[in-house]
Short mmCIF file of C-alpha atoms in Angstrom, two decimals:
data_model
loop_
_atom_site.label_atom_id
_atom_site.label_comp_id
_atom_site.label_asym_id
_atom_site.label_seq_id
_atom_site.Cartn_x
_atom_site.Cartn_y
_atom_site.Cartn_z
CA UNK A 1 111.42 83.50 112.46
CA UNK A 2 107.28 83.35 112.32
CA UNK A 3 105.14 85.16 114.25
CA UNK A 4 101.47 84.71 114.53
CA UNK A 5 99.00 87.70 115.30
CA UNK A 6 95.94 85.59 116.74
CA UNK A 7 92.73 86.84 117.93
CA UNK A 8 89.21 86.87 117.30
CA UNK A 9 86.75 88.64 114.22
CA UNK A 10 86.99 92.75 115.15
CA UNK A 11 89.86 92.51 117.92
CA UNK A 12 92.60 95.02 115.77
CA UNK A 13 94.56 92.73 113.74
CA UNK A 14 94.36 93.99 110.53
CA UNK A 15 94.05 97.48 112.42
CA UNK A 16 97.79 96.84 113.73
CA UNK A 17 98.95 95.88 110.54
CA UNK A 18 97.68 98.97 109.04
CA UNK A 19 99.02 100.73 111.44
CA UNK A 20 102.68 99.21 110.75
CA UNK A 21 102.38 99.50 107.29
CA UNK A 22 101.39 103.16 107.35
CA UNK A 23 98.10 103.12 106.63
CA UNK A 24 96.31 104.58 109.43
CA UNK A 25 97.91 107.27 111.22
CA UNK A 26 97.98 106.55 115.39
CA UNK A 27 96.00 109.07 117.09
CA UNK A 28 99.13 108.85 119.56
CA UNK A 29 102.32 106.94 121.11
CA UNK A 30 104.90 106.38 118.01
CA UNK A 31 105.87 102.82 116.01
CA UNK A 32 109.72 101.58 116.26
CA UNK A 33 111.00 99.31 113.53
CA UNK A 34 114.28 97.24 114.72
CA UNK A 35 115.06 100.02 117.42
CA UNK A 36 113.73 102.63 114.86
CA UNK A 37 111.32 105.22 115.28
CA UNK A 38 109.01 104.75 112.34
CA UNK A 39 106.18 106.92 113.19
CA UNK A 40 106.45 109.56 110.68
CA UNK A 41 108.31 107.37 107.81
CA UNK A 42 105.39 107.40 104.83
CA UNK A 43 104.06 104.52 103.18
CA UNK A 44 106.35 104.16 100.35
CA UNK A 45 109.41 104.75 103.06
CA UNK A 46 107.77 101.57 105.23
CA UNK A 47 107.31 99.75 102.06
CA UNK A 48 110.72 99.27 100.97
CA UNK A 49 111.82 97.65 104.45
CA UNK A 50 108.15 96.13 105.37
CA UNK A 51 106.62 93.29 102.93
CA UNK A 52 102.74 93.17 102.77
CA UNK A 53 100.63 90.75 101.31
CA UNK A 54 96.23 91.22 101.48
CA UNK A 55 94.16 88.39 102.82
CA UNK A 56 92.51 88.23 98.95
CA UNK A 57 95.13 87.84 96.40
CA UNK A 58 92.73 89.37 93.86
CA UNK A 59 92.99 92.41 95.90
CA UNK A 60 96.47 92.82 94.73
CA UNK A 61 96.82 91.48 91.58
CA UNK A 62 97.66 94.33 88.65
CA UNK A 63 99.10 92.04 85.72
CA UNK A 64 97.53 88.91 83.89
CA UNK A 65 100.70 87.63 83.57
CA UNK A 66 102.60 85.74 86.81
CA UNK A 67 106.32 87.10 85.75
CA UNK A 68 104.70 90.65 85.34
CA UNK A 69 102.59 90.53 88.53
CA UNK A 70 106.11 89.56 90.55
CA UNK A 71 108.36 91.79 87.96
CA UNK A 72 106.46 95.00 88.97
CA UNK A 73 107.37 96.61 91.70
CA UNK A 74 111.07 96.04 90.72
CA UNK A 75 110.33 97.72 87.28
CA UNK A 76 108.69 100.48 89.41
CA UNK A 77 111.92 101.08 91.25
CA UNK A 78 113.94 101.57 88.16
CA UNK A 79 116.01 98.08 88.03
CA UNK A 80 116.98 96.89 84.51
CA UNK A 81 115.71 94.06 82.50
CA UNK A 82 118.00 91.72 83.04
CA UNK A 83 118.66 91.94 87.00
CA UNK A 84 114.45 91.94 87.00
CA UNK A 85 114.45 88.73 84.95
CA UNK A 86 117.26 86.99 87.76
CA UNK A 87 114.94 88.13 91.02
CA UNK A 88 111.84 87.78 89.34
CA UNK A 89 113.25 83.82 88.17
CA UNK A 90 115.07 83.13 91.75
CA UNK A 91 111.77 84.52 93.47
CA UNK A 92 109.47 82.32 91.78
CA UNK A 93 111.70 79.15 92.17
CA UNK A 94 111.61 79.56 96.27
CA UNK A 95 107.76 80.14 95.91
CA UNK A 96 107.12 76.70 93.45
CA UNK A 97 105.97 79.60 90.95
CA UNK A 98 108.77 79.12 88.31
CA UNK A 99 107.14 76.09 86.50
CA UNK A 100 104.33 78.61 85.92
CA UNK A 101 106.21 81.45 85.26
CA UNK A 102 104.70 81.95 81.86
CA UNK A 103 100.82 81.63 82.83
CA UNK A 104 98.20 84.15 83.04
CA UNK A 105 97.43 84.46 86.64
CA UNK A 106 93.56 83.84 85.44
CA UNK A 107 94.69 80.06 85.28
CA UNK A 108 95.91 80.03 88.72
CA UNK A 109 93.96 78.54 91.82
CA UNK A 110 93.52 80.50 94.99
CA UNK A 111 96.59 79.56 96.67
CA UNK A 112 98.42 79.84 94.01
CA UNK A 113 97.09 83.38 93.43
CA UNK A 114 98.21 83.92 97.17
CA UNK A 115 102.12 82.85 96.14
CA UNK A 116 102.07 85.15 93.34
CA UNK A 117 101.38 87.89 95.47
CA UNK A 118 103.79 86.54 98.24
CA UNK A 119 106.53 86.65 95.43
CA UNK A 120 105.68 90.07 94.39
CA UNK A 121 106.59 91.24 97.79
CA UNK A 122 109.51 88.75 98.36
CA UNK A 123 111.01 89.81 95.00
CA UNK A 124 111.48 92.85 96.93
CA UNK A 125 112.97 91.62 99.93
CA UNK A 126 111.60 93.27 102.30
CA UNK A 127 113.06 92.80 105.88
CA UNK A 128 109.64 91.62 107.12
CA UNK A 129 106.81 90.11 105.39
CA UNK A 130 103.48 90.66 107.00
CA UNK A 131 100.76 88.19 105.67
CA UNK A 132 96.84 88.79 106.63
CA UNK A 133 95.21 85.65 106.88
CA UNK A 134 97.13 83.53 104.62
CA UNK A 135 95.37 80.73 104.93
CA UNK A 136 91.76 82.00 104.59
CA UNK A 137 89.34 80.17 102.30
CA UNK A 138 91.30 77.29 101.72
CA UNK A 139 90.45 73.64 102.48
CA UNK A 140 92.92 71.47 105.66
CA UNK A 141 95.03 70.18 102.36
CA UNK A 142 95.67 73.42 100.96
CA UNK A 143 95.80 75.01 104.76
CA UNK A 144 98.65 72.68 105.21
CA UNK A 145 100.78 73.24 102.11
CA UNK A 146 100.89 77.11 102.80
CA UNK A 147 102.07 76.65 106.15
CA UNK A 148 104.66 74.37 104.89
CA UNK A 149 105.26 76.81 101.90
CA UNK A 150 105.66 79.90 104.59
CA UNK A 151 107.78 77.53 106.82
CA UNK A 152 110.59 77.03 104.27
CA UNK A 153 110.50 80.44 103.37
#
């Protein structure tokens, strides 16, 4: 299922989404997660059920290297080698990353900066993944191929 959060420059958006992902604090009221009250769970807790992806892929990006960028928050939650290597590979197939697998991120376009750092969170599969703007700054052609990218997700 998608779900679009719509609304004008300055309405909250990326306030709510903060606000989901443990970022801001509410000053009041809680946050429930699939019937579950969230509202104290930290950021790391919210993390490993919540996927979230920045509106500027350069934001994100840690690694010059695509498998590394995807591979790391798997390596930072102690998997071995070998099972990183199959998500990392399976991840970057579904994303139309794997052909690249071996390329500094440097030699990427935009939108293909934006898939890296949509694998990096699928890798982890979260149970939601919340995307800010994923289709800012990019021509109708390119506009069109995420949303059909996001679609078959």
């Amino acid at each position: 299922e998608m779900v679009a959060l719509v609304g004008k420059n300055g309405t909250g958006k990326t306030t709510l989404i903060n606000l989901i992902t443990g970022f801001l604090k509410p000053t009041s009221g809680n946050l429930y997660f699939n019937q579950t009250d969230i509202s104290d769970d930290s950021v790391k807790q919210r993390a490993s059920r919540i996927g979230y992806v920045l509106q500027d892929p350069n934001q994100m990006i840690s690694k010059t290297m695509i498998f590394d960028e995807v591979a790391l928050g798997l390596q930072l939650r102690g998997l071995d080698p070998e099972t990183i290597k199959k998500q990392v590979f399976e991840t970057l197939k579904i994303t139309g990353l794997y052909p690249y697998r071996n390329w500094p991120i440097s030699a990427l376009s935009f939108g293909q900066k934006k898939r890296v750092t949509i694998a990096a969170a699928l890798v982890l599969q979260p149970e939601v993944l919340i995307l800010d703007e994923p289709t800012a700054g990019q021509d109708l052609a390119h506009y069109s191929q995420m949303m059909d990218f996001l679609h078959h997700l």
